[in-house]
mmCIF file with all atom_site columns, C-alpha atoms in Angstrom:
data_model
loop_
_atom_site.group_PDB
_atom_site.id
_atom_site.type_symbol
_atom_site.label_atom_id
_atom_site.label_alt_id
_atom_site.label_comp_id
_atom_site.label_asym_id
_atom_site.label_entity_id
_atom_site.label_seq_id
_atom_site.pdbx_PDB_ins_code
_atom_site.Cartn_x
_atom_site.Cartn_y
_atom_site.Cartn_z
_atom_site.occupancy
_atom_site.B_iso_or_equiv
_atom_site.pdbx_formal_charge
_atom_site.auth_seq_id
_atom_site.auth_comp_id
_atom_site.auth_asym_id
_atom_site.auth_atom_id
_atom_site.pdbx_PDB_model_num
ATOM 1   C CA . MET A 1 1   ? -104.308 29.992 -60.220 1.00 45.00 ? 234 MET A CA 1
ATOM 2   C CA . ALA A 1 2   ? -101.720 30.864 -57.608 1.00 48.00 ? 235 ALA A CA 1
ATOM 3   C CA . GLU A 1 3   ? -102.081 29.870 -53.966 1.00 50.00 ? 236 GLU A CA 1
ATOM 4   C CA . SER A 1 4   ? -100.581 31.271 -50.777 1.00 52.00 ? 237 SER A CA 1
ATOM 5   C CA . ASN A 1 5   ? -96.866  30.580 -51.001 1.00 59.00 ? 238 ASN A CA 1
ATOM 6   C CA . HIS A 1 6   ? -95.817  28.999 -47.719 1.00 65.00 ? 239 HIS A CA 1
ATOM 7   C CA . PHE A 1 7   ? -92.467  28.164 -49.355 1.00 74.00 ? 240 PHE A CA 1
ATOM 8   C CA . ALA A 1 8   ? -91.527  31.844 -49.756 1.00 71.00 ? 241 ALA A CA 1
ATOM 9   C CA . GLY A 1 9   ? -87.861  32.547 -49.114 1.00 76.00 ? 242 GLY A CA 1
ATOM 10  C CA . ARG A 1 10  ? -86.787  28.883 -49.087 1.00 88.00 ? 243 ARG A CA 1
ATOM 11  C CA . LYS A 1 11  ? -84.354  27.424 -51.607 1.00 92.00 ? 244 LYS A CA 1
ATOM 12  C CA . TRP A 1 12  ? -83.081  23.913 -52.285 1.00 95.00 ? 245 TRP A CA 1
ATOM 13  C CA . VAL A 1 13  ? -80.150  22.506 -54.251 1.00 96.00 ? 246 VAL A CA 1
ATOM 14  C CA . THR A 1 14  ? -80.384  19.268 -56.204 1.00 97.00 ? 247 THR A CA 1
ATOM 15  C CA . PRO A 1 15  ? -77.715  16.579 -56.253 1.00 97.00 ? 248 PRO A CA 1
ATOM 16  C CA . VAL A 1 16  ? -75.845  16.189 -59.533 1.00 97.00 ? 249 VAL A CA 1
ATOM 17  C CA . GLY A 1 17  ? -78.134  14.976 -62.300 1.00 97.00 ? 250 GLY A CA 1
ATOM 18  C CA . ARG A 1 18  ? -78.199  14.679 -66.069 1.00 96.00 ? 251 ARG A CA 1
ATOM 19  C CA . ALA A 1 19  ? -80.354  17.044 -68.100 1.00 96.00 ? 252 ALA A CA 1
ATOM 20  C CA . GLY A 1 20  ? -82.954  15.443 -70.343 1.00 90.00 ? 253 GLY A CA 1
ATOM 21  C CA . PHE A 1 21  ? -85.158  17.921 -72.171 1.00 89.00 ? 254 PHE A CA 1
ATOM 22  C CA . VAL A 1 22  ? -83.523  21.227 -71.340 1.00 93.00 ? 255 VAL A CA 1
ATOM 23  C CA . ALA A 1 23  ? -84.109  24.923 -72.024 1.00 93.00 ? 256 ALA A CA 1
ATOM 24  C CA . LEU A 1 24  ? -81.965  26.752 -69.480 1.00 94.00 ? 257 LEU A CA 1
ATOM 25  C CA . SER A 1 25  ? -79.582  28.858 -71.583 1.00 93.00 ? 258 SER A CA 1
ATOM 26  C CA . GLN A 1 26  ? -82.617  30.420 -73.204 1.00 89.00 ? 259 GLN A CA 1
ATOM 27  C CA . PRO A 1 27  ? -86.354  30.142 -72.580 1.00 90.00 ? 260 PRO A CA 1
ATOM 28  C CA . PHE A 1 28  ? -88.495  27.779 -74.632 1.00 88.00 ? 261 PHE A CA 1
ATOM 29  C CA . GLN A 1 29  ? -91.666  29.190 -76.145 1.00 85.00 ? 262 GLN A CA 1
ATOM 30  C CA . LYS A 1 30  ? -94.309  26.933 -77.641 1.00 82.00 ? 263 LYS A CA 1
ATOM 31  C CA . ASP A 1 31  ? -97.196  27.967 -79.889 1.00 78.00 ? 264 ASP A CA 1
ATOM 32  C CA . GLY A 1 32  ? -97.208  31.578 -78.761 1.00 76.00 ? 265 GLY A CA 1
ATOM 33  C CA . GLY A 1 33  ? -97.307  30.691 -75.060 1.00 82.00 ? 266 GLY A CA 1
ATOM 34  C CA . LYS A 1 34  ? -95.199  32.256 -72.351 1.00 86.00 ? 267 LYS A CA 1
ATOM 35  C CA . PRO A 1 35  ? -91.429  31.688 -72.609 1.00 90.00 ? 268 PRO A CA 1
ATOM 36  C CA . LYS A 1 36  ? -90.288  29.199 -69.973 1.00 93.00 ? 269 LYS A CA 1
ATOM 37  C CA . TYR A 1 37  ? -87.064  27.841 -68.571 1.00 94.00 ? 270 TYR A CA 1
ATOM 38  C CA . GLU A 1 38  ? -87.433  24.074 -68.392 1.00 94.00 ? 271 GLU A CA 1
ATOM 39  C CA . CYS A 1 39  ? -85.348  21.065 -67.481 1.00 95.00 ? 272 CYS A CA 1
ATOM 40  C CA . LEU A 1 40  ? -86.214  17.414 -66.957 1.00 96.00 ? 273 LEU A CA 1
ATOM 41  C CA . MET A 1 41  ? -83.535  16.153 -64.574 1.00 97.00 ? 274 MET A CA 1
ATOM 42  C CA . ARG A 1 42  ? -82.497  12.497 -64.583 1.00 96.00 ? 275 ARG A CA 1
ATOM 43  C CA . PHE A 1 43  ? -80.983  11.246 -61.332 1.00 97.00 ? 276 PHE A CA 1
ATOM 44  C CA . GLU A 1 44  ? -79.234  7.981  -62.148 1.00 95.00 ? 277 GLU A CA 1
ATOM 45  C CA . GLU A 1 45  ? -76.868  7.227  -59.273 1.00 95.00 ? 278 GLU A CA 1
ATOM 46  C CA . PRO A 1 46  ? -78.503  5.581  -56.200 1.00 95.00 ? 279 PRO A CA 1
ATOM 47  C CA . GLU A 1 47  ? -76.994  8.174  -53.862 1.00 96.00 ? 280 GLU A CA 1
ATOM 48  C CA . ALA A 1 48  ? -78.381  11.033 -55.976 1.00 97.00 ? 281 ALA A CA 1
ATOM 49  C CA . VAL A 1 49  ? -81.813  9.359  -56.145 1.00 97.00 ? 282 VAL A CA 1
ATOM 50  C CA . GLU A 1 50  ? -81.877  8.976  -52.356 1.00 97.00 ? 283 GLU A CA 1
ATOM 51  C CA . GLU A 1 51  ? -80.794  12.566 -51.763 1.00 97.00 ? 284 GLU A CA 1
ATOM 52  C CA . MET A 1 52  ? -83.355  13.999 -54.214 1.00 97.00 ? 285 MET A CA 1
ATOM 53  C CA . LEU A 1 53  ? -86.157  11.903 -52.735 1.00 96.00 ? 286 LEU A CA 1
ATOM 54  C CA . LYS A 1 54  ? -85.330  13.296 -49.281 1.00 96.00 ? 287 LYS A CA 1
ATOM 55  C CA . ILE A 1 55  ? -85.595  16.840 -50.648 1.00 95.00 ? 288 ILE A CA 1
ATOM 56  C CA . LEU A 1 56  ? -88.932  16.115 -52.349 1.00 93.00 ? 289 LEU A CA 1
ATOM 57  C CA . ASP A 1 57  ? -90.259  14.436 -49.207 1.00 91.00 ? 290 ASP A CA 1
ATOM 58  C CA . GLU A 1 58  ? -89.322  17.542 -47.229 1.00 90.00 ? 291 GLU A CA 1
ATOM 59  C CA . ILE A 1 59  ? -91.195  19.715 -49.723 1.00 89.00 ? 292 ILE A CA 1
ATOM 60  C CA . GLU A 1 60  ? -94.281  17.499 -49.702 1.00 85.00 ? 293 GLU A CA 1
ATOM 61  C CA . SER A 1 61  ? -94.277  17.402 -45.892 1.00 83.00 ? 294 SER A CA 1
ATOM 62  C CA . ALA A 1 62  ? -94.116  21.207 -45.754 1.00 81.00 ? 295 ALA A CA 1
ATOM 63  C CA . ASP A 1 63  ? -96.961  21.609 -48.257 1.00 78.00 ? 296 ASP A CA 1
ATOM 64  C CA . LYS A 1 64  ? -99.812  23.086 -46.221 1.00 68.00 ? 297 LYS A CA 1
ATOM 65  C CA . SER A 1 65  ? -102.278 23.599 -49.036 1.00 62.00 ? 298 SER A CA 1
ATOM 66  C CA . ALA A 1 66  ? -105.887 22.637 -48.465 1.00 49.00 ? 299 ALA A CA 1
ATOM 67  C CA . ARG A 1 67  ? -105.725 21.031 -51.923 1.00 53.00 ? 300 ARG A CA 1
ATOM 68  C CA . LYS A 1 68  ? -102.847 18.759 -50.934 1.00 55.00 ? 301 LYS A CA 1
ATOM 69  C CA . LYS A 1 69  ? -104.945 15.585 -51.176 1.00 56.00 ? 302 LYS A CA 1
ATOM 70  C CA . LYS A 1 70  ? -105.325 16.233 -54.897 1.00 56.00 ? 303 LYS A CA 1
ATOM 71  C CA . ALA A 1 71  ? -101.666 17.094 -55.378 1.00 61.00 ? 304 ALA A CA 1
ATOM 72  C CA . GLN A 1 72  ? -99.744  15.787 -58.343 1.00 72.00 ? 305 GLN A CA 1
ATOM 73  C CA . SER A 1 73  ? -96.539  13.888 -57.635 1.00 83.00 ? 306 SER A CA 1
ATOM 74  C CA . LEU A 1 74  ? -93.281  15.812 -57.818 1.00 90.00 ? 307 LEU A CA 1
ATOM 75  C CA . TYR A 1 75  ? -91.468  12.968 -59.578 1.00 90.00 ? 308 TYR A CA 1
ATOM 76  C CA . ARG A 1 76  ? -91.745  9.738  -61.502 1.00 92.00 ? 309 ARG A CA 1
ATOM 77  C CA . TYR A 1 77  ? -89.455  6.889  -62.416 1.00 93.00 ? 310 TYR A CA 1
ATOM 78  C CA . GLU A 1 78  ? -88.179  6.292  -65.916 1.00 92.00 ? 311 GLU A CA 1
ATOM 79  C CA . GLU A 1 79  ? -89.637  3.150  -67.500 1.00 90.00 ? 312 GLU A CA 1
ATOM 80  C CA . ASP A 1 80  ? -87.979  0.712  -69.856 1.00 88.00 ? 313 ASP A CA 1
ATOM 81  C CA . GLU A 1 81  ? -89.423  1.249  -73.336 1.00 86.00 ? 314 GLU A CA 1
ATOM 82  C CA . GLU A 1 82  ? -89.714  -2.488 -74.012 1.00 86.00 ? 315 GLU A CA 1
ATOM 83  C CA . THR A 1 83  ? -90.798  -3.928 -70.667 1.00 88.00 ? 316 THR A CA 1
ATOM 84  C CA . GLY A 1 84  ? -92.474  -0.912 -69.085 1.00 87.00 ? 317 GLY A CA 1
ATOM 85  C CA . GLU A 1 85  ? -90.650  -1.642 -65.838 1.00 89.00 ? 318 GLU A CA 1
ATOM 86  C CA . ALA A 1 86  ? -89.100  1.109  -63.724 1.00 86.00 ? 319 ALA A CA 1
ATOM 87  C CA . THR A 1 87  ? -85.371  1.511  -64.374 1.00 89.00 ? 320 THR A CA 1
ATOM 88  C CA . GLY A 1 88  ? -84.513  3.158  -61.049 1.00 92.00 ? 321 GLY A CA 1
ATOM 89  C CA . VAL A 1 89  ? -83.764  6.493  -62.759 1.00 95.00 ? 322 VAL A CA 1
ATOM 90  C CA . LEU A 1 90  ? -85.630  9.303  -61.002 1.00 96.00 ? 323 LEU A CA 1
ATOM 91  C CA . LEU A 1 91  ? -87.192  11.984 -63.244 1.00 96.00 ? 324 LEU A CA 1
ATOM 92  C CA . VAL A 1 92  ? -87.990  15.427 -61.847 1.00 96.00 ? 325 VAL A CA 1
ATOM 93  C CA . ALA A 1 93  ? -89.288  18.356 -63.912 1.00 95.00 ? 326 ALA A CA 1
ATOM 94  C CA . PHE A 1 94  ? -88.301  21.966 -63.248 1.00 96.00 ? 327 PHE A CA 1
ATOM 95  C CA . ARG A 1 95  ? -90.080  24.852 -64.927 1.00 94.00 ? 328 ARG A CA 1
ATOM 96  C CA . ARG A 1 96  ? -90.225  28.636 -64.579 1.00 93.00 ? 329 ARG A CA 1
ATOM 97  C CA . VAL A 1 97  ? -91.955  31.304 -66.650 1.00 92.00 ? 330 VAL A CA 1
ATOM 98  C CA . ALA A 1 98  ? -89.323  33.692 -67.984 1.00 91.00 ? 331 ALA A CA 1
ATOM 99  C CA . GLY A 1 99  ? -91.510  36.761 -68.372 1.00 88.00 ? 332 GLY A CA 1
ATOM 100 C CA . GLY A 1 100 ? -94.929  38.222 -68.978 1.00 85.00 ? 333 GLY A CA 1
ATOM 101 C CA . VAL A 1 101 ? -97.217  41.152 -68.274 1.00 84.00 ? 334 VAL A CA 1
ATOM 102 C CA . ILE A 1 102 ? -98.590  42.084 -64.841 1.00 84.00 ? 335 ILE A CA 1
ATOM 103 C CA . GLN A 1 103 ? -102.352 41.610 -64.980 1.00 86.00 ? 336 GLN A CA 1
ATOM 104 C CA . ARG A 1 104 ? -103.628 43.326 -61.822 1.00 86.00 ? 337 ARG A CA 1
ATOM 105 C CA . GLY A 1 105 ? -102.769 46.040 -59.326 1.00 87.00 ? 338 GLY A CA 1
ATOM 106 C CA . PRO A 1 106 ? -101.063 49.421 -59.699 1.00 89.00 ? 339 PRO A CA 1
ATOM 107 C CA . ARG A 1 107 ? -98.400  47.928 -62.006 1.00 86.00 ? 340 ARG A CA 1
ATOM 108 C CA . ALA A 1 108 ? -100.906 46.299 -64.353 1.00 86.00 ? 341 ALA A CA 1
ATOM 109 C CA . GLY A 1 109 ? -99.696  46.331 -67.940 1.00 87.00 ? 342 GLY A CA 1
ATOM 110 C CA . GLN A 1 110 ? -96.009  46.439 -67.055 1.00 87.00 ? 343 GLN A CA 1
ATOM 111 C CA . GLU A 1 111 ? -93.730  43.775 -68.441 1.00 88.00 ? 344 GLU A CA 1
ATOM 112 C CA . TRP A 1 112 ? -91.567  41.654 -66.160 1.00 87.00 ? 345 TRP A CA 1
ATOM 113 C CA . SER A 1 113 ? -88.844  39.096 -66.757 1.00 87.00 ? 346 SER A CA 1
ATOM 114 C CA . VAL A 1 114 ? -86.311  36.929 -64.959 1.00 87.00 ? 347 VAL A CA 1
ATOM 115 C CA . ASP A 1 115 ? -83.137  35.230 -66.008 1.00 86.00 ? 348 ASP A CA 1
ATOM 116 C CA . LEU A 1 116 ? -81.224  32.390 -64.431 1.00 91.00 ? 349 LEU A CA 1
ATOM 117 C CA . LYS A 1 117 ? -77.809  32.684 -62.838 1.00 93.00 ? 350 LYS A CA 1
ATOM 118 C CA . ILE A 1 118 ? -75.653  30.206 -64.712 1.00 95.00 ? 351 ILE A CA 1
ATOM 119 C CA . ARG A 1 119 ? -72.081  29.102 -64.071 1.00 95.00 ? 352 ARG A CA 1
ATOM 120 C CA . GLN A 1 120 ? -70.474  26.652 -66.453 1.00 94.00 ? 353 GLN A CA 1
ATOM 121 C CA . PRO A 1 121 ? -67.005  25.532 -67.600 1.00 92.00 ? 354 PRO A CA 1
ATOM 122 C CA . ARG A 1 122 ? -67.164  27.343 -70.943 1.00 90.00 ? 355 ARG A CA 1
ATOM 123 C CA . GLU A 1 123 ? -69.504  29.214 -73.256 1.00 90.00 ? 356 GLU A CA 1
ATOM 124 C CA . GLY A 1 124 ? -72.209  27.228 -75.002 1.00 91.00 ? 357 GLY A CA 1
ATOM 125 C CA . VAL A 1 125 ? -75.912  26.442 -74.919 1.00 92.00 ? 358 VAL A CA 1
ATOM 126 C CA . ILE A 1 126 ? -76.671  23.801 -72.297 1.00 95.00 ? 359 ILE A CA 1
ATOM 127 C CA . GLY A 1 127 ? -77.836  20.674 -74.093 1.00 93.00 ? 360 GLY A CA 1
ATOM 128 C CA . SER A 1 128 ? -79.342  17.326 -73.173 1.00 93.00 ? 361 SER A CA 1
ATOM 129 C CA . GLY A 1 129 ? -76.830  15.074 -71.436 1.00 94.00 ? 362 GLY A CA 1
ATOM 130 C CA . SER A 1 130 ? -75.161  17.876 -69.471 1.00 96.00 ? 363 SER A CA 1
ATOM 131 C CA . LEU A 1 131 ? -74.339  17.113 -65.839 1.00 96.00 ? 364 LEU A CA 1
ATOM 132 C CA . LEU A 1 132 ? -75.544  19.885 -63.578 1.00 96.00 ? 365 LEU A CA 1
ATOM 133 C CA . GLN A 1 133 ? -77.067  21.004 -60.319 1.00 97.00 ? 366 GLN A CA 1
ATOM 134 C CA . LEU A 1 134 ? -80.025  23.332 -59.926 1.00 97.00 ? 367 LEU A CA 1
ATOM 135 C CA . GLN A 1 135 ? -80.827  25.717 -57.162 1.00 96.00 ? 368 GLN A CA 1
ATOM 136 C CA . PHE A 1 136 ? -84.617  25.997 -57.068 1.00 96.00 ? 369 PHE A CA 1
ATOM 137 C CA . GLU A 1 137 ? -87.565  27.323 -55.134 1.00 94.00 ? 370 GLU A CA 1
ATOM 138 C CA . CYS A 1 138 ? -91.140  26.108 -54.860 1.00 91.00 ? 371 CYS A CA 1
ATOM 139 C CA . PHE A 1 139 ? -94.378  27.784 -55.830 1.00 87.00 ? 372 PHE A CA 1
ATOM 140 C CA . PRO A 1 140 ? -97.753  26.181 -55.037 1.00 82.00 ? 373 PRO A CA 1
ATOM 141 C CA . THR A 1 141 ? -100.465 26.616 -57.633 1.00 78.00 ? 374 THR A CA 1
ATOM 142 C CA . ALA A 1 142 ? -103.613 24.980 -58.946 1.00 71.00 ? 375 ALA A CA 1
ATOM 143 C CA . TYR A 1 143 ? -104.927 24.131 -62.398 1.00 68.00 ? 376 TYR A CA 1
ATOM 144 C CA . GLN A 1 144 ? -108.242 22.512 -63.260 1.00 66.00 ? 377 GLN A CA 1
ATOM 145 C CA . LYS A 1 145 ? -108.936 21.895 -59.553 1.00 69.00 ? 378 LYS A CA 1
ATOM 146 C CA . LYS A 1 146 ? -105.645 20.022 -59.147 1.00 73.00 ? 379 LYS A CA 1
ATOM 147 C CA . HIS A 1 147 ? -103.011 21.271 -56.755 1.00 77.00 ? 380 HIS A CA 1
ATOM 148 C CA . PHE A 1 148 ? -99.345  20.985 -57.563 1.00 79.00 ? 381 PHE A CA 1
ATOM 149 C CA . VAL A 1 149 ? -96.058  22.522 -56.526 1.00 87.00 ? 382 VAL A CA 1
ATOM 150 C CA . GLN A 1 150 ? -93.904  24.022 -59.254 1.00 90.00 ? 383 GLN A CA 1
ATOM 151 C CA . LEU A 1 151 ? -90.186  23.457 -58.848 1.00 95.00 ? 384 LEU A CA 1
ATOM 152 C CA . GLN A 1 152 ? -88.773  26.678 -60.260 1.00 94.00 ? 385 GLN A CA 1
ATOM 153 C CA . PRO A 1 153 ? -85.081  26.846 -61.236 1.00 96.00 ? 386 PRO A CA 1
ATOM 154 C CA . ARG A 1 154 ? -83.229  29.873 -59.896 1.00 94.00 ? 387 ARG A CA 1
ATOM 155 C CA . ALA A 1 155 ? -79.572  29.150 -60.636 1.00 95.00 ? 388 ALA A CA 1
ATOM 156 C CA . VAL A 1 156 ? -77.584  26.533 -62.547 1.00 96.00 ? 389 VAL A CA 1
ATOM 157 C CA . LYS A 1 157 ? -74.143  25.052 -61.968 1.00 96.00 ? 390 LYS A CA 1
ATOM 158 C CA . VAL A 1 158 ? -72.912  23.003 -64.923 1.00 96.00 ? 391 VAL A CA 1
ATOM 159 C CA . ILE A 1 159 ? -70.320  20.331 -64.167 1.00 95.00 ? 392 ILE A CA 1
ATOM 160 C CA . ASP A 1 160 ? -70.035  18.694 -67.581 1.00 95.00 ? 393 ASP A CA 1
ATOM 161 C CA . LEU A 1 161 ? -71.342  20.842 -70.425 1.00 94.00 ? 394 LEU A CA 1
ATOM 162 C CA . VAL A 1 162 ? -72.779  19.042 -73.433 1.00 93.00 ? 395 VAL A CA 1
ATOM 163 C CA . THR A 1 163 ? -73.750  21.543 -76.092 1.00 88.00 ? 396 THR A CA 1
ATOM 164 C CA . TYR A 1 164 ? -76.263  21.013 -78.863 1.00 67.00 ? 397 TYR A CA 1
ATOM 165 C CA . ASP A 1 165 ? -73.445  20.258 -81.304 1.00 56.00 ? 398 ASP A CA 1
ATOM 166 C CA . GLY A 1 166 ? -72.542  17.210 -79.195 1.00 44.00 ? 399 GLY A CA 1
ATOM 167 C CA . GLY A 1 167 ? -69.363  18.642 -77.697 1.00 43.00 ? 400 GLY A CA 1
ATOM 168 C CA . GLY A 1 168 ? -68.649  17.676 -74.086 1.00 44.00 ? 401 GLY A CA 1
ATOM 169 C CA . ASP A 1 169 ? -66.121  18.281 -71.342 1.00 44.00 ? 402 ASP A CA 1
ATOM 170 C CA . ASP A 1 170 ? -64.332  15.578 -69.426 1.00 38.00 ? 403 ASP A CA 1
ATOM 171 C CA . GLY A 1 171 ? -66.590  15.793 -66.374 1.00 38.00 ? 404 GLY A CA 1
ATOM 172 C CA . ASP A 1 172 ? -63.670  16.629 -64.065 1.00 36.00 ? 405 ASP A CA 1
ATOM 173 C CA . ASP A 1 173 ? -64.936  17.243 -60.537 1.00 34.00 ? 406 ASP A CA 1
ATOM 174 C CA . GLY A 1 174 ? -62.641  20.271 -60.435 1.00 33.00 ? 407 GLY A CA 1
ATOM 175 C CA . PHE A 1 175 ? -65.298  22.200 -62.319 1.00 31.00 ? 408 PHE A CA 1
ATOM 176 C CA . PHE A 1 176 ? -67.617  21.596 -59.378 1.00 34.00 ? 409 PHE A CA 1
ATOM 177 C CA . ASP A 1 177 ? -65.204  22.319 -56.532 1.00 40.00 ? 410 ASP A CA 1
ATOM 178 C CA . ASP A 1 178 ? -63.213  25.276 -57.823 1.00 43.00 ? 411 ASP A CA 1
ATOM 179 C CA . ALA A 1 179 ? -65.223  28.413 -58.552 1.00 44.00 ? 412 ALA A CA 1
ATOM 180 C CA . ASP A 1 180 ? -62.282  29.838 -60.519 1.00 47.00 ? 413 ASP A CA 1
ATOM 181 C CA . ASP A 1 181 ? -62.855  27.215 -63.219 1.00 58.00 ? 414 ASP A CA 1
ATOM 182 C CA . LEU A 1 182 ? -66.437  28.323 -63.810 1.00 66.00 ? 415 LEU A CA 1
ATOM 183 C CA . ILE A 1 183 ? -67.561  31.322 -65.808 1.00 69.00 ? 416 ILE A CA 1
ATOM 184 C CA . GLU A 1 184 ? -70.836  33.169 -65.481 1.00 74.00 ? 417 GLU A CA 1
ATOM 185 C CA . VAL A 1 185 ? -72.926  33.293 -68.629 1.00 75.00 ? 418 VAL A CA 1
ATOM 186 C CA . LYS A 1 186 ? -76.066  35.202 -69.482 1.00 72.00 ? 419 LYS A CA 1
ATOM 187 C CA . THR A 1 187 ? -79.326  33.545 -70.386 1.00 75.00 ? 420 THR A CA 1
ATOM 188 C CA . ARG A 1 188 ? -80.381  34.292 -73.925 1.00 69.00 ? 421 ARG A CA 1
ATOM 189 C CA . PRO A 1 189 ? -83.697  35.653 -75.239 1.00 66.00 ? 422 PRO A CA 1
ATOM 190 C CA . VAL A 1 190 ? -86.076  33.431 -77.133 1.00 62.00 ? 423 VAL A CA 1
ATOM 191 C CA . GLU A 1 191 ? -85.494  32.999 -80.859 1.00 55.00 ? 424 GLU A CA 1
ATOM 192 C CA . LYS A 1 192 ? -86.417  35.925 -83.106 1.00 44.00 ? 425 LYS A CA 1
ATOM 193 C CA . SER A 1 193 ? -89.240  33.905 -84.626 1.00 42.00 ? 426 SER A CA 1
ATOM 194 C CA . ALA A 1 194 ? -91.059  34.122 -81.282 1.00 39.00 ? 427 ALA A CA 1
ATOM 195 C CA . PRO A 1 195 ? -91.895  37.204 -79.189 1.00 40.00 ? 428 PRO A CA 1
ATOM 196 C CA . ALA A 1 196 ? -88.850  37.949 -77.078 1.00 39.00 ? 429 ALA A CA 1
ATOM 197 C CA . ALA A 1 197 ? -88.980  38.142 -73.306 1.00 38.00 ? 430 ALA A CA 1
ATOM 198 C CA . PRO A 1 198 ? -88.707  41.743 -72.031 1.00 38.00 ? 431 PRO A CA 1
ATOM 199 C CA . PRO A 1 199 ? -85.339  42.994 -70.740 1.00 37.00 ? 432 PRO A CA 1
ATOM 200 C CA . VAL A 1 200 ? -84.201  41.670 -67.394 1.00 35.00 ? 433 VAL A CA 1
ATOM 201 C CA . ALA A 1 201 ? -84.917  43.969 -64.492 1.00 35.00 ? 434 ALA A CA 1
ATOM 202 C CA . GLY A 1 202 ? -84.344  43.792 -60.786 1.00 36.00 ? 435 GLY A CA 1
ATOM 203 C CA . ASN A 1 203 ? -82.242  40.624 -60.885 1.00 40.00 ? 436 ASN A CA 1
ATOM 204 C CA . ASP A 1 204 ? -78.948  41.882 -59.547 1.00 41.00 ? 437 ASP A CA 1
ATOM 205 C CA . ASP A 1 205 ? -79.266  40.385 -56.065 1.00 47.00 ? 438 ASP A CA 1
ATOM 206 C CA . ASP A 1 206 ? -76.461  38.216 -54.745 1.00 48.00 ? 439 ASP A CA 1
ATOM 207 C CA . ASP A 1 207 ? -78.321  36.271 -52.086 1.00 52.00 ? 440 ASP A CA 1
ATOM 208 C CA . ASP A 1 208 ? -77.863  32.885 -53.791 1.00 54.00 ? 441 ASP A CA 1
ATOM 209 C CA . GLU A 1 209 ? -76.143  30.425 -51.520 1.00 53.00 ? 442 GLU A CA 1
ATOM 210 C CA . ASP A 1 210 ? -73.087  28.651 -52.885 1.00 59.00 ? 443 ASP A CA 1
ATOM 211 C CA . PHE A 1 211 ? -73.783  25.241 -54.324 1.00 61.00 ? 444 PHE A CA 1
#
């Protein structure tokens, strides 16, 4: 259940983090559900942890929902598998539905879809272990009487691409600083074994800030 979006029009950019579970090059669709772009970001460096916590604190402070007292946390810390103690690695989940069907209003029944703007050093499906930054926006919603804020990815900048075959780049910061070294790639539809997301429409705006 959606709530009034008091975050409308605002965008944030994460510090550099490492992708854990990731489905950014193409949506992930589970058990016939809606296809979603997803990424669990791992912020390992102390400076990145501090910067991301400041962003999340800003978002939580701006959350004006009446359900805020029941809000779910925007992050958690990774725990050591043996001791159960926090490792200091900050985990933040990003998720966005890639498409669906409009349920109400004059456009009811029409299909809609979005794709992500992705810039990366070379072609390849973004895999776990990739170093990247996300531009994202927030969308407040509620489920089973619990309020939470979805962190929805909008654009991706890959610094060190690790593909699913294990191939990686050298992590040179030049990929981050010099736009000429990055190529734009298209997001891919879901696998043929699952219903594909409808064609992208209305996503040719260029209002993304540089990051």
